[in-house]
CSV table of N, CA, C and O in Angstrom, one decimal:
chain,number,residue,atom,x,y,z
A,1,MET,N,0.8,-1.2,0.0
A,1,MET,CA,0.0,0.0,0.0
A,1,MET,C,0.9,1.3,0.0
A,1,MET,O,0.6,2.2,-0.7
A,2,LEU,N,1.9,1.2,0.8
A,2,LEU,CA,2.8,2.4,0.9
A,2,LEU,C,3.5,2.6,-0.5
A,2,LEU,O,3.6,3.8,-0.9
A,3,GLU,N,3.9,1.5,-1.1
A,3,GLU,CA,4.5,1.6,-2.4
A,3,GLU,C,3.5,2.2,-3.4
A,3,GLU,O,3.9,3.1,-4.2
A,4,ASP,N,2.3,1.7,-3.4
A,4,ASP,CA,1.3,2.2,-4.4
A,4,ASP,C,1.0,3.7,-4.2
A,4,ASP,O,0.7,4.5,-5.1
A,5,MET,N,1.0,4.1,-2.9
A,5,MET,CA,0.7,5.5,-2.6
A,5,MET,C,1.9,6.4,-2.7
A,5,MET,O,1.9,7.6,-2.5
A,6,GLU,N,3.1,5.8,-2.8
A,6,GLU,CA,4.4,6.5,-2.9
A,6,GLU,C,4.6,7.3,-1.6
A,6,GLU,O,4.9,8.5,-1.7
A,7,MET,N,4.4,6.6,-0.5
A,7,MET,CA,4.6,7.3,0.8
A,7,MET,C,5.4,6.4,1.7
A,7,MET,O,5.4,5.1,1.5
A,8,ASN,N,6.1,7.0,2.7
A,8,ASN,CA,6.7,6.2,3.7
A,8,ASN,C,5.7,6.1,4.9
A,8,ASN,O,4.6,6.7,4.9
A,9,GLN,N,6.1,5.3,5.9
A,9,GLN,CA,5.2,5.1,7.1
A,9,GLN,C,4.8,6.3,7.8
A,9,GLN,O,3.6,6.5,8.1
A,10,THR,N,5.7,7.3,8.0
A,10,THR,CA,5.4,8.5,8.7
A,10,THR,C,4.5,9.4,7.9
A,10,THR,O,3.5,10.0,8.4
A,11,GLU,N,4.7,9.5,6.6
A,11,GLU,CA,3.7,10.2,5.7
A,11,GLU,C,2.3,9.6,5.7
A,11,GLU,O,1.3,10.3,5.8
A,12,PHE,N,2.3,8.3,5.7
A,12,PHE,CA,1.0,7.6,5.8
A,12,PHE,C,0.3,7.9,7.1
A,12,PHE,O,-0.9,8.1,7.1
A,13,VAL,N,1.0,7.8,8.2
A,13,VAL,CA,0.4,8.2,9.5
A,13,VAL,C,-0.2,9.6,9.4
A,13,VAL,O,-1.3,9.8,9.9
A,14,ASP,N,0.6,10.5,8.9
A,14,ASP,CA,0.1,11.9,8.8
A,14,ASP,C,-1.1,12.0,7.9
A,14,ASP,O,-2.1,12.7,8.3
A,15,LEU,N,-1.2,11.2,6.8
A,15,LEU,CA,-2.3,11.2,6.0
A,15,LEU,C,-3.6,10.7,6.8
A,15,LEU,O,-4.6,11.3,6.7
A,16,CYS,N,-3.4,9.6,7.5
A,16,CYS,CA,-4.5,9.0,8.3
A,16,CYS,C,-5.0,10.0,9.3
A,16,CYS,O,-6.2,10.1,9.5
A,17,ILE,N,-4.1,10.8,10.0
A,17,ILE,CA,-4.5,11.8,10.9
A,17,ILE,C,-5.3,12.9,10.2
A,17,ILE,O,-6.4,13.3,10.7
A,18,LEU,N,-4.8,13.3,9.1
A,18,LEU,CA,-5.6,14.4,8.3
A,18,LEU,C,-6.9,13.9,7.9
A,18,LEU,O,-7.9,14.7,7.9
A,19,CYS,N,-7.0,12.6,7.5
A,19,CYS,CA,-8.3,12.1,7.0
A,19,CYS,C,-9.3,11.9,8.2
A,19,CYS,O,-10.5,11.9,7.9
A,20,GLY,N,-8.8,11.8,9.4
A,20,GLY,CA,-9.7,11.7,10.6
A,20,GLY,C,-9.4,10.5,11.4
A,20,GLY,O,-9.3,9.4,10.9
A,21,CYS,N,-9.1,10.7,12.7
A,21,CYS,CA,-8.9,9.6,13.6
A,21,CYS,C,-9.5,9.9,14.9
A,21,CYS,O,-10.0,11.0,15.2
A,22,ASP,N,-9.5,9.0,15.8
A,22,ASP,CA,-10.2,9.1,17.1
A,22,ASP,C,-9.4,10.0,18.1
A,22,ASP,O,-9.9,10.4,19.1
A,23,TYR,N,-8.1,10.3,17.8
A,23,TYR,CA,-7.3,11.0,18.7
A,23,TYR,C,-7.4,12.5,18.6
A,23,TYR,O,-6.9,13.2,19.5
A,24,THR,N,-7.9,13.0,17.6
A,24,THR,CA,-8.0,14.5,17.4
A,24,THR,C,-9.2,14.9,16.5
A,24,THR,O,-9.7,14.0,15.8
A,25,HIS,N,-9.5,16.2,16.4
A,25,HIS,CA,-10.5,16.7,15.5
A,25,HIS,C,-9.9,16.7,14.1
A,25,HIS,O,-8.7,16.7,13.9
A,26,SER,N,-10.8,16.8,13.1
A,26,SER,CA,-10.4,16.9,11.7
A,26,SER,C,-10.4,18.3,11.2
A,26,SER,O,-11.0,19.2,11.8
A,27,ILE,N,-9.7,18.6,10.1
A,27,ILE,CA,-9.7,19.9,9.5
A,27,ILE,C,-11.0,20.0,8.7
A,27,ILE,O,-11.2,19.2,7.8
A,28,GLY,N,-11.8,21.0,9.0
A,28,GLY,CA,-13.0,21.2,8.3
A,28,GLY,C,-12.8,21.5,6.8
A,28,GLY,O,-12.0,22.3,6.5
A,29,GLY,N,-13.6,20.8,6.0
A,29,GLY,CA,-13.6,21.0,4.6
A,29,GLY,C,-12.7,20.1,3.8
A,29,GLY,O,-12.6,20.2,2.6
A,30,MET,N,-11.9,19.3,4.5
A,30,MET,CA,-10.9,18.4,3.8
A,30,MET,C,-11.4,17.0,3.9
A,30,MET,O,-11.6,16.4,4.9
A,31,GLY,N,-11.5,16.4,2.7
A,31,GLY,CA,-11.8,15.0,2.6
A,31,GLY,C,-10.5,14.2,2.2
A,31,GLY,O,-9.5,14.8,2.1
A,32,PRO,N,-10.7,12.9,2.1
A,32,PRO,CA,-9.5,12.1,1.8
A,32,PRO,C,-8.7,12.4,0.6
A,32,PRO,O,-7.5,12.4,0.6
A,33,VAL,N,-9.4,12.8,-0.5
A,33,VAL,CA,-8.7,13.2,-1.7
A,33,VAL,C,-7.8,14.4,-1.5
A,33,VAL,O,-6.7,14.4,-1.9
A,34,THR,N,-8.4,15.4,-0.9
A,34,THR,CA,-7.6,16.7,-0.7
A,34,THR,C,-6.5,16.4,0.3
A,34,THR,O,-5.4,16.9,0.1
A,35,CYS,N,-6.7,15.6,1.3
A,35,CYS,CA,-5.7,15.2,2.3
A,35,CYS,C,-4.5,14.6,1.6
A,35,CYS,O,-3.3,14.9,1.8
A,36,TYR,N,-4.8,13.6,0.7
A,36,TYR,CA,-3.8,12.9,-0.1
A,36,TYR,C,-3.0,13.9,-1.0
A,36,TYR,O,-1.8,13.9,-1.0
A,37,LYS,N,-3.7,14.7,-1.7
A,37,LYS,CA,-3.1,15.7,-2.6
A,37,LYS,C,-2.2,16.6,-1.8
A,37,LYS,O,-1.0,16.9,-2.2
A,38,PHE,N,-2.7,17.2,-0.7
A,38,PHE,CA,-1.8,18.1,0.1
A,38,PHE,C,-0.6,17.3,0.7
A,38,PHE,O,0.5,17.9,0.8
A,39,MET,N,-0.8,16.1,1.2
A,39,MET,CA,0.3,15.4,1.7
A,39,MET,C,1.4,15.1,0.6
A,39,MET,O,2.6,15.2,0.9
A,40,LYS,N,1.0,14.8,-0.6
A,40,LYS,CA,1.9,14.6,-1.7
A,40,LYS,C,2.7,15.9,-2.0
A,40,LYS,O,3.8,15.9,-2.3
A,41,GLU,N,2.0,17.1,-1.9
A,41,GLU,CA,2.6,18.4,-2.1
A,41,GLU,C,3.5,18.8,-1.0
A,41,GLU,O,4.6,19.3,-1.2
A,42,CYS,N,3.1,18.6,0.2
A,42,CYS,CA,3.7,19.2,1.4
A,42,CYS,C,4.6,18.2,2.2
A,42,CYS,O,5.5,18.6,2.9
A,43,GLY,N,4.3,16.9,2.2
A,43,GLY,CA,5.1,15.9,2.8
A,43,GLY,C,4.8,15.6,4.3
A,43,GLY,O,5.1,14.6,4.8
A,44,THR,N,4.3,16.6,5.0
A,44,THR,CA,4.0,16.5,6.5
A,44,THR,C,2.7,17.3,6.8
A,44,THR,O,2.3,18.1,6.1
A,45,ILE,N,2.2,17.0,8.0
A,45,ILE,CA,1.0,17.7,8.5
A,45,ILE,C,1.5,19.2,8.7
A,45,ILE,O,0.7,20.1,8.3
A,46,GLU,N,2.7,19.4,9.2
A,46,GLU,CA,3.1,20.8,9.4
A,46,GLU,C,3.1,21.6,8.1
A,46,GLU,O,2.7,22.7,8.0
A,47,GLY,N,3.6,20.9,7.0
A,47,GLY,CA,3.5,21.5,5.7
A,47,GLY,C,2.1,21.8,5.2
A,47,GLY,O,1.8,22.9,4.6
A,48,VAL,N,1.2,20.9,5.4
A,48,VAL,CA,-0.2,21.1,5.1
A,48,VAL,C,-0.8,22.3,5.8
A,48,VAL,O,-1.5,23.1,5.3
A,49,LEU,N,-0.5,22.3,7.1
A,49,LEU,CA,-1.0,23.4,8.0
A,49,LEU,C,-0.5,24.8,7.5
A,49,LEU,O,-1.2,25.7,7.5
A,50,GLU,N,0.8,24.8,7.1
A,50,GLU,CA,1.4,26.0,6.6
A,50,GLU,C,0.7,26.5,5.4
A,50,GLU,O,0.3,27.6,5.2
A,51,LYS,N,0.4,25.5,4.5
A,51,LYS,CA,-0.3,25.8,3.2
A,51,LYS,C,-1.7,26.4,3.4
A,51,LYS,O,-2.1,27.4,2.9
A,52,ILE,N,-2.4,25.7,4.3
A,52,ILE,CA,-3.8,26.1,4.7
A,52,ILE,C,-3.8,27.5,5.3
A,52,ILE,O,-4.6,28.4,5.0
A,53,THR,N,-2.8,27.7,6.2
A,53,THR,CA,-2.7,29.0,6.9
A,53,THR,C,-2.5,30.1,5.9
A,53,THR,O,-3.1,31.2,6.0
A,54,LYS,N,-1.5,29.9,5.0
A,54,LYS,CA,-1.2,30.9,4.0
A,54,LYS,C,-2.5,31.2,3.1
A,54,LYS,O,-2.8,32.4,2.8
A,55,SER,N,-3.2,30.2,2.8
A,55,SER,CA,-4.4,30.3,1.9
A,55,SER,C,-5.4,31.1,2.7
A,55,SER,O,-6.1,31.9,2.1
A,56,ASN,N,-5.6,30.7,4.0
A,56,ASN,CA,-6.6,31.4,4.8
A,56,ASN,C,-6.3,32.9,5.0
A,56,ASN,O,-7.2,33.7,5.2
A,57,GLU,N,-5.0,33.2,5.0
A,57,GLU,CA,-4.6,34.6,5.2
A,57,GLU,C,-4.8,35.5,4.0
A,57,GLU,O,-4.9,36.7,4.1
A,58,ASP,N,-5.0,34.9,2.8
A,58,ASP,CA,-5.2,35.6,1.6
A,58,ASP,C,-6.6,36.2,1.6
A,58,ASP,O,-7.6,35.4,1.5
A,59,THR,N,-6.7,37.5,1.7
A,59,THR,CA,-8.1,38.1,1.8
A,59,THR,C,-8.9,38.0,0.5
A,59,THR,O,-10.1,38.3,0.5
A,60,ASN,N,-8.2,37.7,-0.6
A,60,ASN,CA,-8.9,37.6,-1.9
A,60,ASN,C,-9.5,36.2,-2.1
A,60,ASN,O,-10.3,36.0,-3.0
A,61,LYS,N,-9.2,35.3,-1.2
A,61,LYS,CA,-9.7,33.9,-1.2
A,61,LYS,C,-10.7,33.7,-0.1
A,61,LYS,O,-10.5,34.2,1.0
A,62,LYS,N,-11.7,32.8,-0.3
A,62,LYS,CA,-12.6,32.4,0.7
A,62,LYS,C,-11.8,31.3,1.6
A,62,LYS,O,-11.1,30.5,1.0
A,63,ARG,N,-12.0,31.3,2.9
A,63,ARG,CA,-11.5,30.3,3.8
A,63,ARG,C,-12.1,29.0,3.5
A,63,ARG,O,-13.3,28.8,3.8
A,64,LYS,N,-11.4,28.1,2.9
A,64,LYS,CA,-11.9,26.8,2.4
A,64,LYS,C,-11.8,25.7,3.5
A,64,LYS,O,-12.6,24.8,3.6
A,65,TYR,N,-10.7,25.8,4.3
A,65,TYR,CA,-10.4,24.8,5.3
A,65,TYR,C,-10.3,25.4,6.7
A,65,TYR,O,-9.6,26.4,6.8
A,66,ILE,N,-10.9,24.8,7.6
A,66,ILE,CA,-10.9,25.3,9.0
A,66,ILE,C,-10.0,24.3,9.9
A,66,ILE,O,-10.4,23.2,10.1
A,67,ILE,N,-8.9,24.9,10.4
A,67,ILE,CA,-8.1,24.1,11.4
A,67,ILE,C,-8.7,24.2,12.8
A,67,ILE,O,-8.8,25.4,13.3
A,68,PRO,N,-9.1,23.1,13.4
A,68,PRO,CA,-9.7,23.2,14.7
A,68,PRO,C,-8.7,23.7,15.8
A,68,PRO,O,-7.5,23.5,15.7
A,69,ASP,N,-9.2,24.4,16.8
A,69,ASP,CA,-8.4,24.9,17.9
A,69,ASP,C,-7.6,23.7,18.6
A,69,ASP,O,-6.5,23.9,19.0
A,70,LYS,N,-8.3,22.6,18.7
A,70,LYS,CA,-7.7,21.4,19.4
A,70,LYS,C,-7.3,20.4,18.4
A,70,LYS,O,-7.7,19.2,18.4
A,71,PHE,N,-6.4,20.8,17.4
A,71,PHE,CA,-5.9,19.8,16.4
A,71,PHE,C,-4.6,19.2,17.0
A,71,PHE,O,-3.5,19.8,16.8
A,72,GLN,N,-4.8,18.1,17.7
A,72,GLN,CA,-3.7,17.5,18.4
A,72,GLN,C,-2.9,16.5,17.5
A,72,GLN,O,-2.8,15.3,17.9
A,73,TYR,N,-2.4,17.0,16.4
A,73,TYR,CA,-1.8,16.1,15.5
A,73,TYR,C,-0.5,15.5,16.0
A,73,TYR,O,-0.1,14.3,15.7
A,74,GLU,N,0.3,16.3,16.7
A,74,GLU,CA,1.6,15.8,17.2
A,74,GLU,C,1.4,14.6,18.2
A,74,GLU,O,2.1,13.6,18.1
A,75,GLU,N,0.4,14.8,19.1
A,75,GLU,CA,0.1,13.7,20.1
A,75,GLU,C,-0.5,12.5,19.3
A,75,GLU,O,-0.1,11.4,19.7
A,76,SER,N,-1.3,12.7,18.3
A,76,SER,CA,-1.9,11.6,17.6
A,76,SER,C,-0.8,10.9,16.8
A,76,SER,O,-0.7,9.6,16.8
A,77,ARG,N,0.1,11.6,16.2
A,77,ARG,CA,1.3,11.0,15.5
A,77,ARG,C,2.1,10.1,16.5
A,77,ARG,O,2.4,9.0,16.1
A,78,GLU,N,2.3,10.6,17.6
A,78,GLU,CA,3.1,9.9,18.6
A,78,GLU,C,2.4,8.6,19.0
A,78,GLU,O,3.0,7.5,19.2
A,79,LEU,N,1.1,8.6,19.2
A,79,LEU,CA,0.3,7.5,19.6
A,79,LEU,C,0.3,6.4,18.5
A,79,LEU,O,0.4,5.2,18.8
A,80,PHE,N,0.3,6.8,17.2
A,80,PHE,CA,0.4,5.9,16.1
A,80,PHE,C,1.8,5.3,16.0
A,80,PHE,O,1.9,4.1,15.7
A,81,ILE,N,2.8,6.1,16.1
A,81,ILE,CA,4.2,5.6,15.9
A,81,ILE,C,4.7,4.8,17.0
A,81,ILE,O,5.4,3.8,16.8
A,82,THR,N,4.5,5.3,18.3
A,82,THR,CA,5.0,4.6,19.4
A,82,THR,C,3.9,4.4,20.4
A,82,THR,O,3.8,5.1,21.4
A,83,PRO,N,2.9,3.5,20.2
A,83,PRO,CA,1.8,3.3,21.1
A,83,PRO,C,2.3,2.8,22.5
A,83,PRO,O,3.3,2.1,22.5
A,84,ASN,N,1.6,3.2,23.5
A,84,ASN,CA,1.9,2.8,24.8
A,84,ASN,C,1.1,1.5,25.1
A,84,ASN,O,-0.1,1.5,25.4
A,85,VAL,N,1.7,0.4,24.9
A,85,VAL,CA,1.1,-0.9,25.0
A,85,VAL,C,1.8,-1.8,26.0
A,85,VAL,O,2.9,-1.7,26.3
A,86,ILE,N,1.0,-2.7,26.6
A,86,ILE,CA,1.5,-3.7,27.5
A,86,ILE,C,1.4,-5.0,26.8
A,86,ILE,O,0.4,-5.5,26.3
A,87,ARG,N,2.6,-5.7,26.7
A,87,ARG,CA,2.6,-6.9,25.9
A,87,ARG,C,2.6,-8.2,26.8
A,87,ARG,O,2.3,-9.3,26.3
A,88,ASP,N,2.8,-8.1,28.1
A,88,ASP,CA,2.8,-9.2,29.0
A,88,ASP,C,1.3,-9.5,29.3
A,88,ASP,O,0.6,-8.8,29.9
A,89,LYS,N,0.9,-10.7,28.8
A,89,LYS,CA,-0.5,-11.1,28.9
A,89,LYS,C,-1.0,-11.2,30.4
A,89,LYS,O,-2.1,-10.8,30.7
A,90,GLU,N,-0.1,-11.8,31.3
A,90,GLU,CA,-0.5,-11.9,32.7
A,90,GLU,C,-0.7,-10.5,33.3
A,90,GLU,O,-1.6,-10.3,34.1
A,91,GLU,N,0.3,-9.7,33.1
A,91,GLU,CA,0.2,-8.3,33.6
A,91,GLU,C,-1.1,-7.6,33.1
A,91,GLU,O,-1.8,-6.9,33.9
A,92,LEU,N,-1.4,-7.8,31.9
A,92,LEU,CA,-2.6,-7.1,31.3
A,92,LEU,C,-3.9,-7.7,31.9
A,92,LEU,O,-4.8,-6.9,32.2
A,93,GLU,N,-3.9,-9.0,32.1
A,93,GLU,CA,-5.1,-9.6,32.6
A,93,GLU,C,-5.4,-9.2,34.0
A,93,GLU,O,-6.6,-9.0,34.4
A,94,LYS,N,-4.4,-8.9,34.8
A,94,LYS,CA,-4.6,-8.4,36.2
A,94,LYS,C,-5.2,-7.0,36.2
A,94,LYS,O,-5.9,-6.6,37.1
A,95,MET,N,-4.9,-6.2,35.1
A,95,MET,CA,-5.4,-4.9,35.1
A,95,MET,C,-6.8,-4.7,34.5
A,95,MET,O,-7.5,-3.7,34.8
A,96,ILE,N,-7.3,-5.8,33.8
A,96,ILE,CA,-8.6,-5.7,33.2
A,96,ILE,C,-9.6,-6.2,34.2
A,96,ILE,O,-9.8,-7.4,34.5
A,97,VAL,N,-10.3,-5.2,34.8
A,97,VAL,CA,-11.4,-5.5,35.8
A,97,VAL,C,-12.6,-4.7,35.3
A,97,VAL,O,-12.5,-3.4,35.3
A,98,PHE,N,-13.7,-5.3,35.0
A,98,PHE,CA,-14.9,-4.6,34.6
A,98,PHE,C,-15.8,-4.3,35.7
A,98,PHE,O,-16.3,-5.1,36.4
A,99,THR,N,-15.9,-3.0,36.0
A,99,THR,CA,-16.8,-2.5,37.0
A,99,THR,C,-17.7,-1.5,36.4
A,99,THR,O,-17.6,-1.2,35.2
A,100,VAL,N,-18.6,-0.9,37.2
A,100,VAL,CA,-19.5,0.2,36.7
A,100,VAL,C,-18.6,1.4,36.4
A,100,VAL,O,-17.7,1.7,37.1
A,101,PRO,N,-18.8,1.9,35.2
A,101,PRO,CA,-17.9,3.1,34.7
A,101,PRO,C,-18.1,4.3,35.7
A,101,PRO,O,-19.2,4.6,36.2
A,102,GLN,N,-17.0,4.9,36.0
A,102,GLN,CA,-17.0,6.1,36.8
A,102,GLN,C,-17.2,7.3,35.8
A,102,GLN,O,-16.2,7.8,35.2
A,103,GLU,N,-18.4,7.6,35.5
A,103,GLU,CA,-18.8,8.4,34.4
A,103,GLU,C,-18.2,9.8,34.4
A,103,GLU,O,-17.7,10.3,33.4
A,104,GLU,N,-18.3,10.5,35.6
A,104,GLU,CA,-17.8,11.8,35.7
A,104,GLU,C,-16.3,11.9,35.4
A,104,GLU,O,-15.8,12.8,34.7
A,105,GLU,N,-15.5,11.0,36.0
A,105,GLU,CA,-14.1,10.9,35.9
A,105,GLU,C,-13.7,10.6,34.4
A,105,GLU,O,-12.8,11.2,33.8
A,106,LEU,N,-14.5,9.7,33.8
A,106,LEU,CA,-14.3,9.3,32.4
A,106,LEU,C,-14.5,10.5,31.5
A,106,LEU,O,-13.7,10.8,30.6
A,107,LYS,N,-15.6,11.2,31.8
A,107,LYS,CA,-15.9,12.4,31.0
A,107,LYS,C,-14.8,13.5,31.1
A,107,LYS,O,-14.4,14.0,30.1
A,108,THR,N,-14.4,13.7,32.3
A,108,THR,CA,-13.4,14.7,32.5
A,108,THR,C,-12.1,14.3,31.8
A,108,THR,O,-11.5,15.2,31.1
A,109,PHE,N,-11.7,13.1,31.9
A,109,PHE,CA,-10.5,12.6,31.2
A,109,PHE,C,-10.6,12.7,29.7
A,109,PHE,O,-9.7,13.3,29.1
A,110,LEU,N,-11.7,12.2,29.1
A,110,LEU,CA,-11.8,12.2,27.7
A,110,LEU,C,-12.0,13.6,27.1
A,110,LEU,O,-11.5,13.9,26.0
A,111,LEU,N,-12.8,14.4,27.8
A,111,LEU,CA,-13.1,15.8,27.2
A,111,LEU,C,-12.0,16.7,27.5
A,111,LEU,O,-11.5,17.4,26.5
A,112,ALA,N,-11.5,16.9,28.7
A,112,ALA,CA,-10.5,17.9,29.1
A,112,ALA,C,-9.1,17.5,28.7
A,112,ALA,O,-8.3,18.3,28.1
A,113,GLU,N,-8.7,16.2,28.9
A,113,GLU,CA,-7.4,15.8,28.7
A,113,GLU,C,-7.1,15.3,27.3
A,113,GLU,O,-6.0,15.4,26.8
A,114,LYS,N,-8.1,14.6,26.7
A,114,LYS,CA,-7.9,14.0,25.4
A,114,LYS,C,-8.6,14.7,24.2
A,114,LYS,O,-8.4,14.3,23.1
A,115,GLY,N,-9.4,15.6,24.5
A,115,GLY,CA,-10.0,16.4,23.4
A,115,GLY,C,-11.1,15.8,22.6
A,115,GLY,O,-11.4,16.2,21.5
A,116,PHE,N,-11.8,14.8,23.2
A,116,PHE,CA,-12.9,14.1,22.5
A,116,PHE,C,-14.1,15.1,22.5
A,116,PHE,O,-14.2,15.9,23.3
A,117,THR,N,-15.0,14.8,21.6
A,117,THR,CA,-16.2,15.6,21.5
A,117,THR,C,-17.2,15.1,22.6
A,117,THR,O,-17.2,13.9,22.8
A,118,GLU,N,-18.0,16.0,23.1
A,118,GLU,CA,-19.0,15.6,24.2
A,118,GLU,C,-20.0,14.5,23.7
A,118,GLU,O,-20.3,13.6,24.4
A,119,ILE,N,-20.4,14.6,22.4
A,119,ILE,CA,-21.4,13.7,21.9
A,119,ILE,C,-20.8,12.3,21.8
A,119,ILE,O,-21.5,11.3,22.2
A,120,LYS,N,-19.6,12.2,21.4
A,120,LYS,CA,-18.9,10.9,21.3
A,120,LYS,C,-18.7,10.3,22.6
A,120,LYS,O,-18.9,9.1,22.8
A,121,VAL,N,-18.4,11.0,23.6
A,121,VAL,CA,-18.2,10.5,25.0
A,121,VAL,C,-19.5,10.1,25.6
A,121,VAL,O,-19.6,9.0,26.2
A,122,THR,N,-20.5,10.9,25.4
A,122,THR,CA,-21.8,10.6,26.0
A,122,THR,C,-22.4,9.3,25.4
A,122,THR,O,-22.9,8.4,26.1
A,123,ASN,N,-22.3,9.2,24.0
A,123,ASN,CA,-22.7,8.0,23.4
A,123,ASN,C,-21.9,6.7,23.8
A,123,ASN,O,-22.5,5.7,24.0
A,124,GLY,N,-20.6,6.9,24.0
A,124,GLY,CA,-19.8,5.8,24.5
A,124,GLY,C,-20.2,5.3,25.9
A,124,GLY,O,-20.3,4.1,26.1
A,125,ILE,N,-20.4,6.3,26.7
A,125,ILE,CA,-20.8,5.9,28.1
A,125,ILE,C,-22.2,5.2,28.1
A,125,ILE,O,-22.4,4.3,28.9
A,126,GLU,N,-23.1,5.7,27.3
A,126,GLU,CA,-24.4,5.0,27.2
A,126,GLU,C,-24.2,3.6,26.8
A,126,GLU,O,-24.9,2.7,27.3
A,127,ARG,N,-23.4,3.3,25.8
A,127,ARG,CA,-23.1,2.0,25.3
A,127,ARG,C,-22.5,1.1,26.5
A,127,ARG,O,-22.9,-0.1,26.6
A,128,LEU,N,-21.6,1.7,27.2
A,128,LEU,CA,-21.0,1.0,28.4
A,128,LEU,C,-22.1,0.6,29.4
A,128,LEU,O,-22.1,-0.5,29.9
A,129,ARG,N,-23.0,1.5,29.7
A,129,ARG,CA,-24.1,1.3,30.6
A,129,ARG,C,-24.9,0.1,30.2
A,129,ARG,O,-25.3,-0.8,31.0
A,130,LYS,N,-25.3,0.1,28.9
A,130,LYS,CA,-26.2,-1.0,28.4
A,130,LYS,C,-25.5,-2.4,28.4
A,130,LYS,O,-26.2,-3.4,28.6
A,131,CYS,N,-24.2,-2.4,28.2
A,131,CYS,CA,-23.6,-3.8,28.1
A,131,CYS,C,-22.9,-4.2,29.4
A,131,CYS,O,-22.2,-5.2,29.4
A,132,HIS,N,-23.0,-3.4,30.5
A,132,HIS,CA,-22.2,-3.7,31.7
A,132,HIS,C,-22.4,-5.1,32.2
A,132,HIS,O,-21.4,-5.7,32.6
A,133,LYS,N,-23.6,-5.6,32.3
A,133,LYS,CA,-23.9,-6.9,32.9
A,133,LYS,C,-23.8,-8.1,31.9
A,133,LYS,O,-23.9,-9.2,32.3
A,134,GLN,N,-23.5,-7.7,30.7
A,134,GLN,CA,-23.5,-8.8,29.7
A,134,GLN,C,-22.2,-9.5,29.6
A,134,GLN,O,-21.2,-8.9,30.0
A,135,LYS,N,-22.2,-10.7,29.2
A,135,LYS,CA,-20.9,-11.5,29.1
A,135,LYS,C,-20.1,-11.1,27.9
A,135,LYS,O,-18.9,-11.0,27.9
A,136,ASN,N,-20.7,-10.9,26.7
A,136,ASN,CA,-20.0,-10.6,25.5
A,136,ASN,C,-20.2,-9.1,25.1
A,136,ASN,O,-21.2,-8.6,25.2
């Protein structure tokens, strides 16, 4: 896939973040085709952001793309490239204990610290509530 797209792993990760991921907000007005085109032109998210910023500053042009205030692309890139994972099965199994979700703490963490949208968090918590007592 990387060969067909003529990208390296880092460029592909940047493309995926631009197209939209769970770790940050997307740039308004940009779809996958535009993201790919910009990545081929600019090579990095930073280059794409610079291009968009210059375009948005041109008073003769309409602002086509909106960069969100909480566009946490650097943190997202880090999570994709070096994920924080536990590989020891026994250690992991000790940590996995299913209890009633601590809703307020979960909301605070996901909204304030991780930048998720409120509707996504609320819907996720509702799904947790519904499946709490189920086996699967």
